[in-house]
PDB file of C-alpha atoms (C1' of nucleotides) in Angstrom:
ATOM      1  CA  MET A  92       0.000   0.000   0.000  1.00 96.00           C
ATOM      2  CA  ARG A  93       1.246   3.474  -0.910  1.00 97.00           C
ATOM      3  CA  LEU A  94      -0.346   5.970   1.493  1.00 98.00           C
ATOM      4  CA  ALA A  95      -0.241   9.756   1.202  1.00 98.00           C
ATOM      5  CA  THR A  96      -1.545  12.674   3.237  1.00 98.00           C
ATOM      6  CA  TRP A  97      -2.102  16.188   1.939  1.00 98.00           C
ATOM      7  CA  ASN A  98      -3.720  19.315   3.327  1.00 97.00           C
ATOM      8  CA  VAL A  99      -5.128  20.496  -0.011  1.00 97.00           C
ATOM      9  CA  ASN A 100      -6.553  23.841   1.202  1.00 97.00           C
ATOM     10  CA  SER A 101      -9.822  23.513  -0.753  1.00 96.00           C
ATOM     11  CA  ILE A 102     -10.305  20.481  -2.971  1.00 97.00           C
ATOM     12  CA  ARG A 103     -12.537  22.424  -5.364  1.00 96.00           C
ATOM     13  CA  ALA A 104      -9.722  24.909  -6.023  1.00 95.00           C
ATOM     14  CA  ARG A 105      -7.151  22.157  -6.580  1.00 95.00           C
ATOM     15  CA  VAL A 106      -8.850  18.953  -7.705  1.00 97.00           C
ATOM     16  CA  ALA A 107      -6.954  18.568 -10.996  1.00 96.00           C
ATOM     17  CA  ARG A 108      -3.605  19.022  -9.340  1.00 96.00           C
ATOM     18  CA  THR A 109      -4.520  16.662  -6.514  1.00 97.00           C
ATOM     19  CA  VAL A 110      -5.654  13.816  -8.755  1.00 97.00           C
ATOM     20  CA  GLU A 111      -2.684  14.304 -11.097  1.00 97.00           C
ATOM     21  CA  PHE A 112      -0.352  13.898  -8.152  1.00 97.00           C
ATOM     22  CA  ALA A 113      -2.099  10.765  -6.899  1.00 97.00           C
ATOM     23  CA  VAL A 114      -1.964   9.142 -10.338  1.00 97.00           C
ATOM     24  CA  ARG A 115       1.581  10.236 -11.149  1.00 97.00           C
ATOM     25  CA  GLU A 116       2.894   9.052  -7.774  1.00 97.00           C
ATOM     26  CA  ASN A 117       0.962   5.797  -7.841  1.00 96.00           C
ATOM     27  CA  VAL A 118      -0.799   6.594  -4.561  1.00 97.00           C
ATOM     28  CA  ASP A 119      -3.246   3.901  -3.400  1.00 97.00           C
ATOM     29  CA  VAL A 120      -4.744   5.837  -0.516  1.00 98.00           C
ATOM     30  CA  LEU A 121      -4.820   9.639  -0.280  1.00 98.00           C
ATOM     31  CA  ALA A 122      -5.897  11.240   2.996  1.00 98.00           C
ATOM     32  CA  MET A 123      -6.890  14.871   2.506  1.00 98.00           C
ATOM     33  CA  GLN A 124      -7.450  17.707   4.950  1.00 98.00           C
ATOM     34  CA  GLU A 125      -9.048  21.125   4.570  1.00 97.00           C
ATOM     35  CA  ILE A 126     -11.245  20.046   1.692  1.00 97.00           C
ATOM     36  CA  LYS A 127     -13.370  23.094   2.633  1.00 96.00           C
ATOM     37  CA  CYS A 128     -16.646  21.701   1.350  1.00 96.00           C
ATOM     38  CA  ARG A 129     -19.545  19.422   2.172  1.00 96.00           C
ATOM     39  CA  PRO A 130     -19.721  15.924   0.677  1.00 96.00           C
ATOM     40  CA  ASP A 131     -22.389  17.073  -1.793  1.00 95.00           C
ATOM     41  CA  GLN A 132     -19.958  19.730  -3.081  1.00 95.00           C
ATOM     42  CA  PHE A 133     -16.970  17.381  -3.426  1.00 96.00           C
ATOM     43  CA  PRO A 134     -15.606  16.978  -6.997  1.00 97.00           C
ATOM     44  CA  TYR A 135     -15.864  13.179  -7.115  1.00 97.00           C
ATOM     45  CA  GLY A 136     -15.687  12.896 -10.925  1.00 97.00           C
ATOM     46  CA  PRO A 137     -11.938  13.342 -11.482  1.00 97.00           C
ATOM     47  CA  PHE A 138     -11.154  10.944  -8.617  1.00 97.00           C
ATOM     48  CA  GLU A 139     -13.549   8.271  -9.852  1.00 97.00           C
ATOM     49  CA  ASP A 140     -12.248   8.630 -13.411  1.00 97.00           C
ATOM     50  CA  ALA A 141      -8.788   7.854 -12.003  1.00 98.00           C
ATOM     51  CA  GLY A 142     -10.084   4.795 -10.144  1.00 97.00           C
ATOM     52  CA  TYR A 143     -10.450   6.255  -6.641  1.00 98.00           C
ATOM     53  CA  GLU A 144     -13.412   5.845  -4.340  1.00 98.00           C
ATOM     54  CA  VAL A 145     -13.822   8.941  -2.146  1.00 98.00           C
ATOM     55  CA  HIS A 146     -15.283   9.223   1.350  1.00 97.00           C
ATOM     56  CA  ALA A 147     -15.617  12.854   2.395  1.00 97.00           C
ATOM     57  CA  HIS A 148     -16.658  14.469   5.654  1.00 97.00           C
ATOM     58  CA  GLY A 149     -17.359  18.201   5.641  1.00 96.00           C
ATOM     59  CA  LEU A 150     -19.976  20.408   7.280  1.00 95.00           C
ATOM     60  CA  ASN A 151     -19.324  23.836   5.723  1.00 94.00           C
ATOM     61  CA  GLN A 152     -16.522  25.873   4.156  1.00 94.00           C
ATOM     62  CA  TRP A 153     -14.225  25.219   7.091  1.00 95.00           C
ATOM     63  CA  ASN A 154     -12.056  22.185   7.785  1.00 96.00           C
ATOM     64  CA  GLY A 155     -13.288  19.001   6.122  1.00 97.00           C
ATOM     65  CA  VAL A 156     -11.410  15.715   5.603  1.00 97.00           C
ATOM     66  CA  ALA A 157     -11.543  12.896   3.075  1.00 97.00           C
ATOM     67  CA  ILE A 158     -10.023   9.578   2.067  1.00 98.00           C
ATOM     68  CA  ALA A 159      -9.611   8.612  -1.589  1.00 98.00           C
ATOM     69  CA  SER A 160      -8.720   4.975  -2.181  1.00 98.00           C
ATOM     70  CA  ARG A 161      -8.293   2.511  -5.005  1.00 96.00           C
ATOM     71  CA  LEU A 162      -8.154  -0.311  -2.433  1.00 96.00           C
ATOM     72  CA  PRO A 163     -11.288  -1.663  -0.728  1.00 96.00           C
ATOM     73  CA  VAL A 164     -12.724   0.620   1.977  1.00 97.00           C
ATOM     74  CA  ASP A 165     -14.872  -0.482   4.930  1.00 97.00           C
ATOM     75  CA  ASP A 166     -16.205   0.905   8.197  1.00 98.00           C
ATOM     76  CA  VAL A 167     -15.979   4.646   7.546  1.00 98.00           C
ATOM     77  CA  GLN A 168     -16.210   6.798  10.704  1.00 97.00           C
ATOM     78  CA  THR A 169     -16.449  10.584  10.929  1.00 97.00           C
ATOM     79  CA  ALA A 170     -15.109  11.027  14.466  1.00 97.00           C
ATOM     80  CA  PHE A 171     -12.901   9.070  16.858  1.00 97.00           C
ATOM     81  CA  ASP A 172     -14.162   8.044  20.294  1.00 96.00           C
ATOM     82  CA  GLY A 173     -14.182  10.963  22.720  1.00 96.00           C
ATOM     83  CA  MET A 174     -13.443  13.630  20.080  1.00 97.00           C
ATOM     84  CA  PRO A 175     -14.459  17.016  21.492  1.00 96.00           C
ATOM     85  CA  GLY A 176     -16.323  19.738  19.589  1.00 95.00           C
ATOM     86  CA  PHE A 177     -15.967  23.474  19.329  1.00 95.00           C
ATOM     87  CA  ALA A 178     -18.164  26.504  18.799  1.00 90.00           C
ATOM     88  CA  LYS A 179     -17.268  30.127  19.275  1.00 84.00           C
ATOM     89  CA  GLY A 180     -18.427  31.504  22.608  1.00 82.00           C
ATOM     90  CA  MET A 181     -19.529  28.072  23.821  1.00 86.00           C
ATOM     91  CA  GLU A 182     -18.028  25.978  26.610  1.00 86.00           C
ATOM     92  CA  GLY A 183     -18.385  22.407  27.671  1.00 87.00           C
ATOM     93  CA  PRO A 184     -19.114  18.972  26.295  1.00 88.00           C
ATOM     94  CA  ASP A 185     -22.189  19.952  24.281  1.00 89.00           C
ATOM     95  CA  ARG A 186     -20.205  21.825  21.666  1.00 93.00           C
ATOM     96  CA  PRO A 187     -20.846  20.457  18.177  1.00 94.00           C
ATOM     97  CA  LEU A 188     -18.208  18.324  16.482  1.00 96.00           C
ATOM     98  CA  GLU A 189     -16.215  19.794  13.612  1.00 96.00           C
ATOM     99  CA  ALA A 190     -15.205  17.905  10.448  1.00 97.00           C
ATOM    100  CA  ARG A 191     -11.642  17.125  11.473  1.00 97.00           C
ATOM    101  CA  ALA A 192     -11.439  13.334  11.352  1.00 97.00           C
ATOM    102  CA  ILE A 193     -12.431  10.578   8.985  1.00 98.00           C
ATOM    103  CA  GLY A 194     -11.354   7.004   9.529  1.00 98.00           C
ATOM    104  CA  ALA A 195     -11.736   3.846   7.501  1.00 98.00           C
ATOM    105  CA  LEU A 196     -10.487   0.301   7.269  1.00 98.00           C
ATOM    106  CA  VAL A 197      -8.552   0.314   3.997  1.00 97.00           C
ATOM    107  CA  ASP A 198      -7.388  -3.114   2.847  1.00 94.00           C
ATOM    108  CA  GLY A 199      -7.117  -4.127   6.504  1.00 94.00           C
ATOM    109  CA  VAL A 200      -5.315  -0.975   7.677  1.00 97.00           C
ATOM    110  CA  ARG A 201      -7.092   1.472   9.991  1.00 98.00           C
ATOM    111  CA  VAL A 202      -6.418   4.866   8.388  1.00 98.00           C
ATOM    112  CA  TRP A 203      -7.374   8.191  10.000  1.00 98.00           C
ATOM    113  CA  SER A 204      -7.213  11.444   8.044  1.00 98.00           C
ATOM    114  CA  LEU A 205      -6.861  14.132  10.724  1.00 98.00           C
ATOM    115  CA  TYR A 206      -6.950  17.901  10.751  1.00 97.00           C
ATOM    116  CA  VAL A 207      -5.842  18.910  14.236  1.00 97.00           C
ATOM    117  CA  PRO A 208      -7.283  22.248  15.430  1.00 97.00           C
ATOM    118  CA  ASN A 209      -5.033  25.237  14.848  1.00 96.00           C
ATOM    119  CA  GLY A 210      -5.115  26.770  18.322  1.00 95.00           C
ATOM    120  CA  ARG A 211      -5.138  30.350  16.965  1.00 94.00           C
ATOM    121  CA  SER A 212      -3.199  31.807  19.929  1.00 93.00           C
ATOM    122  CA  LEU A 213      -2.028  30.618  23.327  1.00 94.00           C
ATOM    123  CA  ASN A 214      -4.767  32.532  25.174  1.00 92.00           C
ATOM    124  CA  ASP A 215      -7.599  31.592  22.806  1.00 92.00           C
ATOM    125  CA  PRO A 216     -10.228  28.964  23.746  1.00 93.00           C
ATOM    126  CA  HIS A 217      -9.234  27.249  20.499  1.00 95.00           C
ATOM    127  CA  TYR A 218      -5.842  26.476  22.045  1.00 95.00           C
ATOM    128  CA  LEU A 219      -7.426  24.505  24.910  1.00 95.00           C
ATOM    129  CA  TYR A 220      -9.682  22.840  22.359  1.00 96.00           C
ATOM    130  CA  LYS A 221      -6.582  21.787  20.430  1.00 97.00           C
ATOM    131  CA  LEU A 222      -5.033  20.265  23.565  1.00 97.00           C
ATOM    132  CA  ASP A 223      -8.298  18.536  24.512  1.00 96.00           C
ATOM    133  CA  TRP A 224      -8.661  17.186  20.978  1.00 97.00           C
ATOM    134  CA  LEU A 225      -5.125  15.773  21.027  1.00 97.00           C
ATOM    135  CA  ALA A 226      -5.648  14.248  24.497  1.00 97.00           C
ATOM    136  CA  ALA A 227      -8.803  12.538  23.273  1.00 97.00           C
ATOM    137  CA  LEU A 228      -6.942  11.274  20.220  1.00 98.00           C
ATOM    138  CA  ARG A 229      -4.261   9.829  22.474  1.00 98.00           C
ATOM    139  CA  GLY A 230      -6.942   8.117  24.541  1.00 98.00           C
ATOM    140  CA  HIS A 231      -8.466   6.629  21.432  1.00 98.00           C
ATOM    141  CA  VAL A 232      -5.097   5.319  20.230  1.00 98.00           C
ATOM    142  CA  GLN A 233      -4.378   3.756  23.627  1.00 98.00           C
ATOM    143  CA  ALA A 234      -7.757   2.049  23.679  1.00 98.00           C
ATOM    144  CA  GLU A 235      -7.358   0.745  20.132  1.00 98.00           C
ATOM    145  CA  LEU A 236      -3.893  -0.680  20.788  1.00 98.00           C
ATOM    146  CA  ALA A 237      -4.982  -2.133  24.148  1.00 98.00           C
ATOM    147  CA  ARG A 238      -7.758  -3.939  22.319  1.00 98.00           C
ATOM    148  CA  ASP A 239      -5.385  -5.199  19.603  1.00 98.00           C
ATOM    149  CA  PRO A 240      -1.653  -4.503  19.947  1.00 98.00           C
ATOM    150  CA  HIS A 241      -1.121  -5.853  16.426  1.00 97.00           C
ATOM    151  CA  LEU A 242      -3.614  -3.505  14.798  1.00 97.00           C
ATOM    152  CA  PRO A 243      -2.117  -1.890  11.695  1.00 97.00           C
ATOM    153  CA  MET A 244      -3.122   1.750  12.117  1.00 98.00           C
ATOM    154  CA  ALA A 245      -1.946   5.007  10.569  1.00 98.00           C
ATOM    155  CA  LEU A 246      -2.850   8.453  11.894  1.00 98.00           C
ATOM    156  CA  VAL A 247      -2.052  10.871   9.107  1.00 98.00           C
ATOM    157  CA  GLY A 248      -2.656  14.511   8.431  1.00 97.00           C
ATOM    158  CA  ASP A 249      -2.047  18.074   9.464  1.00 97.00           C
ATOM    159  CA  PHE A 250      -1.136  17.960  13.162  1.00 98.00           C
ATOM    160  CA  ASN A 251      -0.512  21.714  13.400  1.00 97.00           C
ATOM    161  CA  ILE A 252       2.475  21.053  15.676  1.00 97.00           C
ATOM    162  CA  ALA A 253       6.173  21.417  14.915  1.00 97.00           C
ATOM    163  CA  PRO A 254       7.530  18.754  17.297  1.00 97.00           C
ATOM    164  CA  THR A 255      11.137  19.999  17.376  1.00 96.00           C
ATOM    165  CA  ASP A 256      12.873  23.347  16.988  1.00 96.00           C
ATOM    166  CA  ALA A 257      14.254  22.144  13.646  1.00 96.00           C
ATOM    167  CA  ASP A 258      10.679  21.707  12.409  1.00 97.00           C
ATOM    168  CA  ASN A 259      10.069  25.442  12.543  1.00 97.00           C
ATOM    169  CA  GLY A 260      11.835  27.688  10.062  1.00 96.00           C
ATOM    170  CA  ASP A 261       9.248  30.467  10.115  1.00 96.00           C
ATOM    171  CA  PRO A 262      10.651  33.478  11.989  1.00 95.00           C
ATOM    172  CA  ALA A 263       7.097  34.629  12.793  1.00 94.00           C
ATOM    173  CA  VAL A 264       6.502  31.455  14.803  1.00 94.00           C
ATOM    174  CA  VAL A 265       8.285  31.976  18.092  1.00 93.00           C
ATOM    175  CA  GLU A 266       8.671  29.637  21.051  1.00 89.00           C
ATOM    176  CA  GLY A 267       6.709  30.901  24.044  1.00 88.00           C
ATOM    177  CA  VAL A 268       4.558  33.195  21.900  1.00 91.00           C
ATOM    178  CA  SER A 269       3.103  31.149  19.056  1.00 94.00           C
ATOM    179  CA  THR A 270       0.974  28.093  18.676  1.00 96.00           C
ATOM    180  CA  HIS A 271       2.487  25.015  16.970  1.00 96.00           C
ATOM    181  CA  VAL A 272       5.704  25.212  19.008  1.00 96.00           C
ATOM    182  CA  SER A 273       4.466  25.580  22.582  1.00 96.00           C
ATOM    183  CA  PRO A 274       5.579  22.986  25.163  1.00 96.00           C
ATOM    184  CA  ARG A 275       2.016  21.785  25.810  1.00 96.00           C
ATOM    185  CA  GLU A 276       1.417  21.129  22.106  1.00 97.00           C
ATOM    186  CA  ARG A 277       4.718  19.310  21.786  1.00 97.00           C
ATOM    187  CA  GLU A 278       3.890  17.231  24.864  1.00 97.00           C
ATOM    188  CA  ALA A 279       0.547  16.344  23.300  1.00 98.00           C
ATOM    189  CA  PHE A 280       2.322  15.201  20.146  1.00 98.00           C
ATOM    190  CA  HIS A 281       4.842  13.129  22.101  1.00 98.00           C
ATOM    191  CA  ALA A 282       1.970  11.602  24.066  1.00 98.00           C
ATOM    192  CA  LEU A 283       0.795  10.036  20.807  1.00 98.00           C
ATOM    193  CA  GLU A 284       4.231   8.447  20.506  1.00 98.00           C
ATOM    194  CA  GLU A 285       4.039   7.291  24.131  1.00 98.00           C
ATOM    195  CA  ALA A 286       0.704   5.704  23.279  1.00 98.00           C
ATOM    196  CA  GLY A 287       2.511   3.503  20.779  1.00 98.00           C
ATOM    197  CA  LEU A 288       2.682   5.452  17.521  1.00 98.00           C
ATOM    198  CA  ALA A 289       5.841   6.313  15.622  1.00 98.00           C
ATOM    199  CA  ASP A 290       6.573   8.969  13.028  1.00 98.00           C
ATOM    200  CA  VAL A 291       7.342   6.610  10.149  1.00 98.00           C
ATOM    201  CA  VAL A 292       8.604   9.355   7.811  1.00 98.00           C
ATOM    202  CA  ARG A 293      11.209  10.990  10.050  1.00 98.00           C
ATOM    203  CA  PRO A 294      13.739   8.109  10.026  1.00 98.00           C
ATOM    204  CA  LEU A 295      13.648   8.019   6.219  1.00 98.00           C
ATOM    205  CA  VAL A 296      13.341  11.776   5.593  1.00 98.00           C
ATOM    206  CA  PRO A 297      15.103  13.439   8.544  1.00 97.00           C
ATOM    207  CA  ALA A 298      14.886  17.017   7.247  1.00 96.00           C
ATOM    208  CA  GLY A 299      12.382  19.111   5.359  1.00 97.00           C
ATOM    209  CA  PHE A 300       9.234  21.147   5.848  1.00 97.00           C
ATOM    210  CA  THR A 301       5.691  20.274   4.753  1.00 98.00           C
ATOM    211  CA  TYR A 302       4.127  23.762   4.937  1.00 97.00           C
ATOM    212  CA  TRP A 303       5.130  27.279   3.897  1.00 97.00           C
ATOM    213  CA  ASP A 304       2.950  30.322   4.504  1.00 96.00           C
ATOM    214  CA  TYR A 305       1.714  32.072   1.359  1.00 95.00           C
ATOM    215  CA  LYS A 306       2.934  35.390   2.699  1.00 93.00           C
ATOM    216  CA  ARG A 307       6.337  37.066   2.844  1.00 92.00           C
ATOM    217  CA  LEU A 308       8.165  34.794   0.374  1.00 94.00           C
ATOM    218  CA  ARG A 309       8.164  32.003   2.915  1.00 96.00           C
ATOM    219  CA  PHE A 310       8.596  29.295   0.269  1.00 96.00           C
ATOM    220  CA  PRO A 311      11.433  30.839  -1.761  1.00 95.00           C
ATOM    221  CA  ARG A 312      13.170  31.616   1.528  1.00 95.00           C
ATOM    222  CA  ASN A 313      12.424  28.074   2.748  1.00 96.00           C
ATOM    223  CA  GLU A 314      10.945  29.438   5.967  1.00 96.00           C
ATOM    224  CA  GLY A 315       8.419  26.672   6.495  1.00 97.00           C
ATOM    225  CA  MET A 316       7.288  24.218   9.112  1.00 97.00           C
ATOM    226  CA  ARG A 317       7.093  20.457   9.405  1.00 97.00           C
ATOM    227  CA  ILE A 318       3.577  19.871  10.702  1.00 97.00           C
ATOM    228  CA  ASP A 319       2.154  17.092   8.481  1.00 98.00           C
ATOM    229  CA  PHE A 320       2.874  13.576   9.666  1.00 98.00           C
ATOM    230  CA  ILE A 321       2.228   9.893   9.197  1.00 98.00           C
ATOM    231  CA  LEU A 322       2.151   8.157  12.574  1.00 98.00           C
ATOM    232  CA  GLY A 323       1.976   4.386  12.580  1.00 98.00           C
ATOM    233  CA  SER A 324       1.210   1.665  15.099  1.00 98.00           C
ATOM    234  CA  PRO A 325       3.959  -0.962  15.531  1.00 98.00           C
ATOM    235  CA  ALA A 326       2.360  -3.275  12.951  1.00 97.00           C
ATOM    236  CA  PHE A 327       2.107  -0.423  10.466  1.00 97.00           C
ATOM    237  CA  ALA A 328       5.591   0.949  11.164  1.00 98.00           C
ATOM    238  CA  ASP A 329       7.120  -2.505  10.662  1.00 97.00           C
ATOM    239  CA  ALA A 330       5.696  -2.584   7.160  1.00 97.00           C
ATOM    240  CA  VAL A 331       7.053   0.794   6.000  1.00 98.00           C
ATOM    241  CA  THR A 332       9.630   0.516   3.235  1.00 97.00           C
ATOM    242  CA  GLY A 333       9.960   4.093   2.023  1.00 98.00           C
ATOM    243  CA  ALA A 334       8.867   7.688   2.529  1.00 98.00           C
ATOM    244  CA  SER A 335       8.964  11.033   0.773  1.00 98.00           C
ATOM    245  CA  ILE A 336       7.935  14.671   1.197  1.00 98.00           C
ATOM    246  CA  HIS A 337       6.889  16.240  -2.099  1.00 98.00           C
ATOM    247  CA  ARG A 338       8.286  19.737  -1.865  1.00 97.00           C
ATOM    248  CA  GLU A 339       7.782  20.276  -5.614  1.00 96.00           C
ATOM    249  CA  GLU A 340       4.008  20.427  -5.013  1.00 97.00           C
ATOM    250  CA  ARG A 341       4.456  23.830  -3.332  1.00 96.00           C
ATOM    251  CA  LYS A 342       5.472  25.204  -6.774  1.00 96.00           C
ATOM    252  CA  GLY A 343       3.484  25.951  -9.907  1.00 92.00           C
ATOM    253  CA  GLU A 344      -0.098  27.059 -10.443  1.00 88.00           C
ATOM    254  CA  ILE A 345      -2.240  27.766  -7.374  1.00 90.00           C
ATOM    255  CA  PRO A 346      -0.413  25.454  -4.948  1.00 96.00           C
ATOM    256  CA  SER A 347      -1.724  24.495  -1.536  1.00 96.00           C
ATOM    257  CA  ASP A 348       0.380  25.904   1.283  1.00 97.00           C
ATOM    258  CA  HIS A 349       1.051  22.278   2.324  1.00 97.00           C
ATOM    259  CA  VAL A 350       2.745  19.489   0.331  1.00 97.00           C
ATOM    260  CA  PRO A 351       2.027  15.741   0.274  1.00 98.00           C
ATOM    261  CA  VAL A 352       3.777  13.264   2.552  1.00 98.00           C
ATOM    262  CA  VAL A 353       3.959   9.663   1.286  1.00 98.00           C
ATOM    263  CA  VAL A 354       4.874   6.264   2.707  1.00 98.00           C
ATOM    264  CA  ASP A 355       5.259   2.893   1.030  1.00 97.00           C
ATOM    265  CA  THR A 356       4.409  -0.250   2.939  1.00 97.00           C
ATOM    266  CA  ASP A 357       4.534  -3.945   2.225  1.00 93.00           C
ATOM    267  CA  PHE A 358       1.820  -4.536   4.780  1.00 74.00           C
ATOM    268  CA  ARG A 359      -0.493  -7.473   4.185  1.00 59.00           C
ATOM    269  CA  ALA A 360      -3.812  -7.617   6.010  1.00 46.00           C
ATOM    270  CA  ASP A 361      -3.476 -11.294   6.952  1.00 48.00           C
ATOM    271  CA  ASP A 362       0.056 -11.223   8.374  1.00 49.00           C
ATOM    272  CA  ASP A 363      -1.115 -12.656  11.686  1.00 50.00           C
ATOM    273  CA  ASP A 364      -2.557 -15.815  10.195  1.00 48.00           C
ATOM    274  CA  ASP A 365      -0.302 -16.089   7.206  1.00 48.00           C
ATOM    275  CA  VAL A 366      -1.115 -18.956   4.897  1.00 52.00           C
ATOM    276  CA  PRO A 367       1.884 -20.506   3.133  1.00 53.00           C
ATOM    277  CA  MET A 368       1.907 -19.900  -0.595  1.00 57.00           C
ATOM    278  CA  ILE A 369       1.686 -23.009  -2.691  1.00 59.00           C
ATOM    279  CA  PHE A 370       3.074 -22.734  -6.196  1.00 58.00           C
ATOM    280  CA  GLY A 371       2.102 -24.953  -9.110  1.00 47.00           C
TER     281      GLY A 371
ATOM    282  C1'  DA B  17      -1.046  48.079   5.414  1.00 80.21           C
ATOM    283  C1'  DT B  18       1.540  45.653  11.697  1.00 80.21           C
ATOM    284  C1'  DG B  19      -1.041  38.217   9.092  1.00 80.21           C
ATOM    285  C1'  DG B  20       1.230  42.415   2.940  1.00 80.21           C
ATOM    286  C1'  DC B  21      -1.753  35.775   0.939  1.00 80.21           C
ATOM    287  C1'  DT B  22      -5.582  32.584  -0.030  1.00 80.21           C
ATOM    288  C1'  DA B  23     -10.315  30.618   0.013  1.00 80.21           C
ATOM    289  C1'  DA B  24     -15.269  30.594   0.820  1.00 80.21           C
ATOM    290  C1'  DA B  25     -19.588  32.745   1.524  1.00 80.21           C
ATOM    291  C1'  DA B  26     -26.049  34.235   4.993  1.00 80.21           C
ATOM    292  C1'  DG B  27     -20.090  37.954   0.330  1.00 80.21           C
ATOM    293  C1'  DA B  28     -18.554  43.882  -1.726  1.00 80.21           C
ATOM    294  C1'  DT B  29     -16.453  42.448   4.284  1.00 80.21           C
ATOM    295  C1'  DT B  30     -15.709  38.827   7.422  1.00 80.21           C
ATOM    296  C1'  DT B  31     -13.726  34.540   9.118  1.00 80.21           C
ATOM    297  C1'  DA B  32     -10.158  31.331   9.179  1.00 80.21           C
ATOM    298  C1'  DG B  33      -5.667  29.678   8.511  1.00 80.21           C
ATOM    299  C1'  DA B  34      -0.462  28.824  11.556  1.00 80.21           C
TER     300       DA B  34
END
DNA sequence: ATGGCTAAAAGATTTAGA
């Protein structure tokens, strides 16, 4: 399975480019974030023409996530257990859920396309929402792996956290002042690793950003951030054979401000009860 | 212009992004 994640920043604005990438790069499963539309507005045609089945979750022009796959898809879910909601000026557990997660069983692999809340600023309610959301995600991962330690699972998407100082090259994003680099966000990211997930791209692609702001020549100056990740359970991580960050997708006509991140795996769904192959 | 760009919409400004 070749799995990719990409914050497309509006699928309607960039559908041709998105599908061209998936086809050209031989992507089997493409997790998208910030599709910025409802399912009834999603441009399914170009994906289906290229052999992809799309499952989209969007409520309005904000957020929105999707999974496009040319492998069999089952058990689609539009929130993980315990995922909190958010609404401006509203507190507490009754806040409505946003379209920030879609999960599916794809050829035996549990894939989650995630768009972690931005946080906005350290003193904004959205920041606490971000931390709550990440804590709930950690809880979900722990429960899933407690239930089945061998579960092949990939959490992919825009985590809106630069886990190390080297992951932030944007001079406007400052430790102690900005979201994405604050200690509590970084702790929340590491808690996902403590829960049993591993960044499966980092060992193969140690350096490089996945996002550059549209403003202030951030891309030509290479003042970006590494905030898009593919986190795998042990069974998933063991199957990874390659990884790449597609910096070239930040160039050209109307690019997203994020680029795709890709992993190759040799995972087989029936590894646990492998049947010997008989030839002839 | 103090976010110097981009996208979407209950749009001609506002909200959101990171």
